[in-house]
Coordinates of C-alpha atoms in Angstrom, one line a residue:
M167 CA 66.7 119.5 18.1
K168 CA 67.2 123.2 18.7
P169 CA 69.2 125.1 16.1
Y170 CA 72.9 125.9 16.8
V171 CA 73.6 129.5 17.5
D172 CA 77.1 130.8 17.2
P173 CA 77.9 132.7 20.4
Q174 CA 80.4 135.0 18.7
W175 CA 77.7 136.0 16.2
A176 CA 75.0 136.1 18.7
W177 CA 76.5 138.7 21.0
A178 CA 78.2 140.8 18.4
E179 CA 76.5 144.2 17.9
F180 CA 73.7 144.2 15.2
K181 CA 74.6 146.5 12.3
P182 CA 71.6 147.5 10.2
T183 CA 72.0 147.1 6.5
E184 CA 70.0 148.0 3.4
S185 CA 68.5 144.5 3.3
D186 CA 68.0 144.3 7.1
P187 CA 67.4 147.9 8.2
W188 CA 66.6 149.7 11.4
N189 CA 62.8 150.1 11.0
E190 CA 59.5 150.3 12.8
H191 CA 59.4 146.5 13.4
K192 CA 62.8 146.6 15.2
V193 CA 62.0 149.7 17.2
A194 CA 58.7 148.2 18.5
H195 CA 60.5 144.9 19.3
L196 CA 63.1 146.8 21.3
F197 CA 60.6 148.8 23.3
R198 CA 58.4 145.7 24.0
R199 CA 61.3 143.9 25.5
A200 CA 63.2 146.7 27.2
G201 CA 60.0 148.4 28.4
F202 CA 56.2 148.1 28.2
G203 CA 55.6 149.0 24.5
L204 CA 55.9 152.3 22.9
T205 CA 54.1 155.4 21.8
G206 CA 53.9 156.8 18.3
T207 CA 56.2 159.6 19.2
E208 CA 58.8 157.1 20.6
L209 CA 58.5 155.2 17.4
S210 CA 59.2 158.1 15.1
N211 CA 61.9 159.6 17.4
S212 CA 63.7 156.2 17.6
I213 CA 63.6 155.7 13.8
D214 CA 65.4 159.0 13.4
A215 CA 67.8 158.4 16.2
G216 CA 69.1 155.0 15.1
L217 CA 69.8 151.8 17.0
S218 CA 72.8 152.8 19.0
E219 CA 71.4 156.1 20.2
T220 CA 68.0 154.6 21.0
V221 CA 69.6 151.8 23.2
Q222 CA 71.9 154.4 24.8
S223 CA 68.8 156.5 25.7
L224 CA 67.0 153.5 27.2
V225 CA 70.0 152.3 29.2
H226 CA 71.5 155.6 30.3
E227 CA 69.5 158.7 29.5
S228 CA 65.9 158.1 30.2
G229 CA 65.7 158.7 34.0
E230 CA 62.5 160.1 35.5
P231 CA 62.1 163.9 35.8
E232 CA 62.4 165.2 39.4
E233 CA 58.8 166.4 39.3
F234 CA 57.5 162.9 38.4
Q235 CA 59.7 161.3 41.1
R236 CA 58.2 163.8 43.7
D237 CA 54.7 162.9 42.5
M238 CA 55.4 159.2 42.8
Q239 CA 56.8 159.7 46.3
A240 CA 53.7 161.5 47.4
M241 CA 51.5 158.9 45.8
T242 CA 53.4 156.1 47.4
R243 CA 53.2 157.7 50.9
S244 CA 49.5 158.0 50.5
L245 CA 49.1 154.4 49.3
V246 CA 51.3 153.1 52.2
A247 CA 49.3 155.1 54.7
S248 CA 46.2 153.1 53.6
S249 CA 48.0 150.0 55.2
D250 CA 46.5 147.8 52.4
P251 CA 49.3 146.2 50.3
A252 CA 46.8 145.8 47.4
N253 CA 46.8 149.5 47.0
L254 CA 50.5 149.5 46.2
S255 CA 49.7 147.7 43.0
S256 CA 47.8 150.7 41.5
G257 CA 50.8 152.9 42.2
W258 CA 53.2 150.6 40.5
L259 CA 51.0 150.1 37.5
Y260 CA 50.8 153.8 37.2
R261 CA 54.6 154.1 37.3
M262 CA 54.9 151.4 34.6
L263 CA 52.5 153.4 32.4
K264 CA 54.0 156.8 32.9
S265 CA 57.7 156.4 33.7
T266 CA 60.2 157.6 31.1
D267 CA 62.7 155.1 32.6
Q268 CA 61.1 152.1 31.0
L269 CA 64.1 149.8 31.2
R270 CA 64.5 150.3 34.9
E271 CA 60.8 149.6 35.5
K272 CA 60.9 146.5 33.3
L273 CA 63.9 145.2 35.2
T274 CA 62.2 146.0 38.5
L275 CA 59.4 143.7 37.5
F276 CA 62.0 141.1 36.5
W277 CA 63.7 141.2 40.0
H278 CA 60.3 141.2 41.7
G279 CA 59.6 137.8 40.0
H280 CA 63.2 136.7 40.7
F281 CA 63.2 137.6 44.4
A282 CA 59.5 136.8 44.7
T283 CA 57.8 138.1 47.8
S284 CA 54.1 138.1 48.3
A285 CA 52.0 140.6 50.2
E286 CA 49.6 137.8 50.8
K287 CA 51.9 136.6 53.5
V288 CA 53.8 139.7 54.5
A289 CA 50.6 141.8 54.8
D290 CA 52.4 145.0 55.4
A291 CA 52.3 147.8 52.8
F292 CA 55.3 149.7 54.2
M293 CA 57.7 146.7 54.0
M294 CA 56.5 145.6 50.6
Q295 CA 57.0 149.1 49.2
Q296 CA 60.4 149.3 50.8
Q297 CA 61.4 146.2 49.0
N298 CA 60.0 147.5 45.7
S299 CA 62.0 150.7 46.1
M300 CA 65.2 148.7 46.8
L301 CA 64.7 146.5 43.8
R302 CA 64.2 149.6 41.6
Q303 CA 67.3 151.2 43.0
H304 CA 69.5 148.3 42.2
S305 CA 67.6 146.9 39.2
L306 CA 70.3 148.1 36.7
G307 CA 73.2 148.1 39.2
N308 CA 75.3 145.5 41.0
F309 CA 73.8 142.0 41.5
H310 CA 75.9 141.5 44.6
D311 CA 74.5 144.6 46.2
L312 CA 71.0 143.4 45.2
A313 CA 71.6 140.0 46.8
Q314 CA 72.9 141.6 50.0
G315 CA 69.9 144.0 50.0
I316 CA 67.3 141.2 49.6
S317 CA 69.0 139.2 52.3
K318 CA 68.3 141.9 54.9
D319 CA 65.0 143.0 53.4
P320 CA 62.3 142.8 56.1
A321 CA 59.6 141.6 53.7
M322 CA 61.8 138.8 52.5
L323 CA 62.9 137.9 56.0
L324 CA 59.2 137.5 56.9
Y325 CA 58.2 135.8 53.7
L326 CA 60.8 133.0 54.0
D327 CA 60.5 132.7 57.8
S328 CA 64.0 134.0 58.3
A329 CA 62.9 136.5 61.0
T330 CA 62.7 133.5 63.4
N331 CA 66.1 132.1 62.6
R332 CA 67.7 131.1 65.9
K333 CA 71.1 129.4 66.5
T334 CA 69.4 126.5 68.3
H335 CA 67.0 126.0 65.4
P336 CA 68.3 127.5 62.1
N337 CA 65.6 128.0 59.4
E338 CA 66.7 126.6 56.1
N339 CA 64.1 128.3 53.8
F340 CA 66.1 131.4 52.9
A341 CA 69.4 129.5 52.6
R342 CA 67.8 127.1 50.1
E343 CA 66.2 129.8 48.0
L344 CA 69.3 132.0 48.0
M345 CA 71.2 129.2 46.2
E346 CA 68.5 127.5 44.2
L347 CA 66.3 130.4 43.0
F348 CA 68.3 133.6 43.6
C349 CA 71.9 133.0 42.8
L350 CA 73.1 129.5 41.6
G351 CA 70.3 127.3 40.3
E352 CA 69.5 123.7 41.0
G353 CA 72.3 121.2 41.2
N354 CA 75.0 123.7 42.3
Y355 CA 74.7 123.0 46.0
T356 CA 74.1 120.2 48.5
E357 CA 71.7 119.7 51.4
T358 CA 74.7 120.1 53.7
D359 CA 75.4 123.4 52.0
I360 CA 71.9 124.5 52.9
R361 CA 72.2 123.5 56.5
E362 CA 75.5 125.2 57.0
L363 CA 74.5 128.3 55.1
S364 CA 71.3 128.7 57.2
R365 CA 73.5 129.0 60.3
C366 CA 75.0 132.1 58.8
F367 CA 71.7 134.0 59.0
T368 CA 70.8 133.1 62.6
G369 CA 70.0 136.2 64.6
W370 CA 68.7 138.1 61.6
E371 CA 65.4 139.6 62.8
V372 CA 62.8 142.1 61.9
R373 CA 62.0 144.7 64.6
N374 CA 59.8 147.8 64.0
R375 CA 59.6 146.9 60.3
A376 CA 63.4 147.0 59.9
Y377 CA 66.3 144.5 59.8
R378 CA 68.0 143.9 63.2
F379 CA 71.0 141.7 64.0
N380 CA 70.5 139.9 67.3
R381 CA 74.0 138.7 68.2
Y382 CA 72.7 136.6 71.1
Q383 CA 70.9 134.4 68.5
H384 CA 73.7 134.3 66.0
D385 CA 75.9 131.2 65.5
F386 CA 79.4 132.5 65.6
N387 CA 81.0 129.1 65.1
E388 CA 82.7 127.8 61.9
K389 CA 80.5 126.9 59.0
S390 CA 81.5 124.8 55.9
F391 CA 79.6 125.2 52.6
L392 CA 80.3 125.6 48.9
G393 CA 83.9 124.5 49.4
A394 CA 84.9 127.0 52.1
S395 CA 85.1 126.9 55.9
K396 CA 85.2 129.8 58.3
A397 CA 83.0 131.6 60.9
F398 CA 81.0 133.2 58.1
S399 CA 78.7 136.1 59.0
G400 CA 75.5 136.5 57.0
E401 CA 77.0 139.2 54.8
E402 CA 80.1 137.1 54.1
A403 CA 77.9 134.1 53.3
V404 CA 76.0 136.0 50.6
T405 CA 79.3 137.2 49.1
H406 CA 80.6 133.6 49.0
V407 CA 77.4 132.4 47.3
V408 CA 77.5 135.1 44.7
A409 CA 81.2 134.4 44.1
Q410 CA 80.4 130.9 42.8
K411 CA 81.2 130.1 39.2
S412 CA 77.6 129.1 38.5
A413 CA 76.2 132.5 39.7
P414 CA 77.0 134.6 36.6
K415 CA 75.8 131.8 34.3
F416 CA 72.6 131.5 36.2
I417 CA 71.8 135.3 36.1
A418 CA 72.9 135.7 32.5
R419 CA 70.6 132.8 31.4
K420 CA 67.7 134.3 33.3
L421 CA 68.3 137.7 31.6
V422 CA 68.4 136.1 28.2
Q423 CA 65.2 134.2 28.9
Y424 CA 63.5 137.5 30.1
L425 CA 64.7 139.8 27.3
V426 CA 65.3 137.5 24.3
M427 CA 63.4 134.2 24.3
D428 CA 61.3 131.9 26.5
E429 CA 62.5 128.8 24.6
P430 CA 64.8 127.1 24.2
L431 CA 66.8 127.8 27.3
A432 CA 70.2 129.1 26.3
D433 CA 72.9 126.5 26.7
D434 CA 76.3 127.1 28.4
E435 CA 78.1 127.8 25.2
L436 CA 75.7 130.6 24.3
I437 CA 75.6 132.0 27.8
D438 CA 79.4 131.9 28.6
P439 CA 80.3 135.2 26.9
L440 CA 77.6 137.0 28.9
A441 CA 78.6 135.2 32.1
N442 CA 82.2 136.2 31.5
Q443 CA 81.2 139.8 31.0
L444 CA 79.3 139.8 34.3
E445 CA 82.4 138.5 36.0
E446 CA 84.7 141.1 34.3
D447 CA 82.2 143.8 35.2
D448 CA 82.2 142.7 38.9
F449 CA 78.5 141.7 38.5
E450 CA 77.4 145.2 37.3
V451 CA 74.4 144.0 35.1
L452 CA 74.0 147.1 33.0
G453 CA 76.8 146.3 30.5
T454 CA 75.4 142.8 30.0
I455 CA 71.9 144.1 29.4
K456 CA 73.1 146.7 26.9
R457 CA 75.0 144.0 25.1
I458 CA 71.9 141.9 24.9
L459 CA 69.8 144.7 23.6
L460 CA 72.3 145.6 20.9
S461 CA 73.0 142.0 19.8
N462 CA 72.5 140.1 16.6
L463 CA 70.6 137.5 18.6
F464 CA 68.2 140.1 19.9
F465 CA 67.4 141.4 16.4
S466 CA 66.9 137.9 14.8
E467 CA 64.4 135.2 14.2
H468 CA 65.7 133.6 17.5
S469 CA 64.1 136.5 19.4
Y470 CA 61.2 137.9 17.3
A471 CA 57.9 136.6 18.7
R472 CA 59.8 134.1 20.9
K473 CA 58.2 135.3 24.1
I474 CA 54.7 135.2 25.4
K475 CA 53.5 138.5 26.9
S476 CA 52.8 138.3 30.6
P477 CA 49.4 139.8 31.5
V478 CA 51.2 143.0 32.8
E479 CA 53.2 143.3 29.6
M480 CA 50.1 142.8 27.5
V481 CA 48.0 145.4 29.3
I482 CA 50.6 148.0 30.1
G483 CA 51.9 147.7 26.5
L484 CA 48.5 148.3 25.0
M485 CA 47.8 151.2 27.3
R486 CA 51.1 152.9 26.7
S487 CA 50.8 152.5 23.0
L488 CA 47.4 154.1 22.9
D489 CA 47.9 156.6 25.8
M490 CA 45.1 154.9 27.8
N491 CA 44.1 155.7 31.3
T492 CA 41.6 153.8 33.5
K493 CA 40.8 152.9 37.1
L494 CA 44.0 151.1 38.2
P495 CA 42.5 149.3 41.2
D496 CA 40.1 147.6 38.9
L497 CA 43.0 146.8 36.5
H498 CA 45.0 145.3 39.4
R499 CA 42.1 143.0 40.2
T500 CA 41.5 141.8 36.7
L501 CA 45.3 141.2 36.2
G502 CA 45.1 139.0 39.2
E503 CA 42.3 137.0 37.6
V504 CA 44.6 136.2 34.6
G505 CA 47.5 135.3 36.8
Q506 CA 49.7 138.4 37.5
A507 CA 48.9 140.7 40.3
V508 CA 52.0 142.6 41.1
F509 CA 53.1 142.4 44.8
Y510 CA 51.3 139.0 44.8
P511 CA 53.5 136.4 43.0
P512 CA 52.1 132.9 43.3
N513 CA 55.0 131.5 45.3
V514 CA 58.7 131.9 45.9
K515 CA 59.5 130.8 42.4
G516 CA 57.6 133.9 41.1
W517 CA 55.8 133.7 37.7
E518 CA 57.3 131.0 35.6
G519 CA 56.2 132.7 32.4
G520 CA 56.4 131.3 28.9
R521 CA 53.8 128.8 27.9
I522 CA 52.5 128.7 31.5
W523 CA 50.7 132.0 30.7
I524 CA 48.5 130.5 28.0
N525 CA 45.7 127.9 28.2
S526 CA 42.1 127.9 27.2
S527 CA 41.0 129.6 30.4
T528 CA 43.7 132.4 30.5
L529 CA 43.1 133.1 26.8
L530 CA 39.5 133.8 27.4
G531 CA 40.4 135.8 30.5
R532 CA 42.9 137.9 28.5
S533 CA 40.2 138.6 25.9
N534 CA 37.7 139.6 28.5
L535 CA 40.2 141.8 30.2
I536 CA 40.9 143.7 27.0
H537 CA 37.2 144.0 26.2
S538 CA 36.5 145.3 29.7
L539 CA 39.4 147.8 29.4
L540 CA 38.2 149.1 26.1
T541 CA 34.5 149.4 26.9
T542 CA 34.4 150.7 30.5
P543 CA 33.5 154.4 30.7
N544 CA 36.5 154.9 33.0
T545 CA 39.0 154.4 30.1
T546 CA 40.2 157.3 28.1
F547 CA 42.6 157.6 25.2
G548 CA 44.9 160.6 25.6
G549 CA 42.1 162.2 27.6
E550 CA 39.5 161.6 24.9
D551 CA 37.8 158.8 23.0
I552 CA 39.7 156.4 20.8
S553 CA 38.5 158.1 17.6
G554 CA 40.0 161.4 18.8
L555 CA 43.3 159.8 19.7
L556 CA 43.6 158.0 16.3
A557 CA 42.6 161.2 14.4
S558 CA 45.4 163.0 16.2
R559 CA 47.7 160.4 14.7
E560 CA 46.3 160.8 11.2
V561 CA 44.4 157.5 11.5
H562 CA 40.9 157.7 10.1
T563 CA 40.0 154.5 8.3
M564 CA 39.7 150.9 9.5
Q565 CA 42.6 149.9 7.3
Q566 CA 44.8 152.7 8.7
A567 CA 43.7 151.7 12.3
L568 CA 44.6 148.0 11.6
D569 CA 48.0 149.0 10.2
H570 CA 48.6 151.3 13.2
F571 CA 47.7 148.7 15.8
E572 CA 49.7 146.0 14.0
T573 CA 52.9 148.2 14.1
L574 CA 52.6 149.1 17.7
L575 CA 51.2 145.9 19.2
L576 CA 52.1 142.8 17.2
A577 CA 55.4 141.1 17.2
V578 CA 54.7 139.4 13.9
P579 CA 53.0 141.0 10.9
L580 CA 49.5 139.6 10.0
G581 CA 49.2 137.9 6.6
S582 CA 47.1 139.7 4.0
R583 CA 44.4 137.0 4.2
V584 CA 44.0 137.5 8.0
K585 CA 43.9 141.2 7.6
Q586 CA 41.2 140.9 5.0
Q587 CA 39.2 138.6 7.2
I588 CA 39.5 141.1 10.1
L589 CA 38.4 144.1 8.0
S590 CA 35.6 142.1 6.5
A591 CA 34.2 141.5 10.0
Q592 CA 34.2 145.2 10.7
Q593 CA 31.5 146.4 8.2
T594 CA 30.5 149.6 10.1
A595 CA 32.0 153.0 9.4
P596 CA 34.9 154.2 11.6
S597 CA 33.7 155.1 15.1
D598 CA 34.6 154.5 18.7
D599 CA 32.7 151.2 18.7
S600 CA 34.2 149.9 15.5
F601 CA 37.8 150.9 16.4
S602 CA 37.3 149.3 19.8
N603 CA 35.9 146.2 18.2
L604 CA 38.8 146.0 15.8
L605 CA 41.3 146.3 18.7
H606 CA 39.5 143.6 20.7
Q607 CA 39.4 141.3 17.7
L608 CA 43.2 141.7 17.4
A609 CA 43.5 140.9 21.1
T610 CA 41.9 137.5 20.5
L611 CA 44.6 136.5 18.0
P612 CA 47.5 134.3 18.9
Q613 CA 49.8 136.9 17.4
F614 CA 48.7 139.4 20.0
Q615 CA 50.0 137.2 22.8
L616 CA 53.5 137.2 21.5
S617 CA 56.3 139.7 22.2

């Protein structure tokens, strides 16, 4: 039986106290969930800034510098020109690593899994990158705009076979997923709703890698779905779907699952205040996300270590925390081997996450991935070796290194006995090899898998 959580307490703003202060543990927790881990500088700056100012910066004030955006645009053009969608993954991994706008990038990954579209089927780098840019643009904006955007997105139209949607033979794939996976959730529509909704998108095509409306293939007759009847256009149909009462609950629940806890799924009573806020905010998601990140629930035992890191979160978090650089095409390939190659979700449901990430095979794969990352000559730490990076952070001994890694990388502190066992296994003097071995040993622990 899951514990009862009072919604009023849950979504009230967390106020640090002397007995429950704003500290390194809470800063690291915030940056793991609202981004991909943190650097030592971000840790110290956030301690000094306090909770409210740190969240304010993450949510509103951490946009990417113009020079970085220009560099990313140039890199993206080059990757798209290669015509291989797999090359896009390296560009996105680079952005996750280097972007100052960590919350936007983390939510772009969320929407990529939510509106899952795979380059395996689309096989067009330009269209996949256009979708990624659209998701990033709206990731912290209005969900209705996002739903409209994905409905006309050429990659999505191809992925769900909507580009061949004709009035004489409506394709039901997109209509089903729009309600079930994107907006409403199971049980909030009927098979008749699917058939009628699919008629609204007839004539929506892809021509020259862009959306085109073919009026000769559109069904202009009346359609009846989700309690309304009229000659819905496709755009009006999306608006009607998003206007359903179940929509804000569905999105709020997914945000809580993504940012707060894999299990248990939040019940309606806990979700209702957030769903109500989404309605009041006309589906602008930023206010709800900020409320989550400032909440009592977020900074409580109901959230700490209640998520399992996805492979991307695990690796990018490690790399950001230790200022690591490596060959990103190789990293993309190894991430795919443990279940999360960006631009290649497994199916339209995206990555299910949670306990699905962990089994005997994936645990070994994760360990091997970290070992490969740490030992390949292509990996550097702030442009140097790991000893040099740690020395620049006043970390010189194995004990100091263990404490440093624990603060930045682990959602739960290690017990003194476990720490002693780890240090006992590292009998050599501090060196590149011993620091790397220590880090790899930590990566094999269950605690390392938790966020």
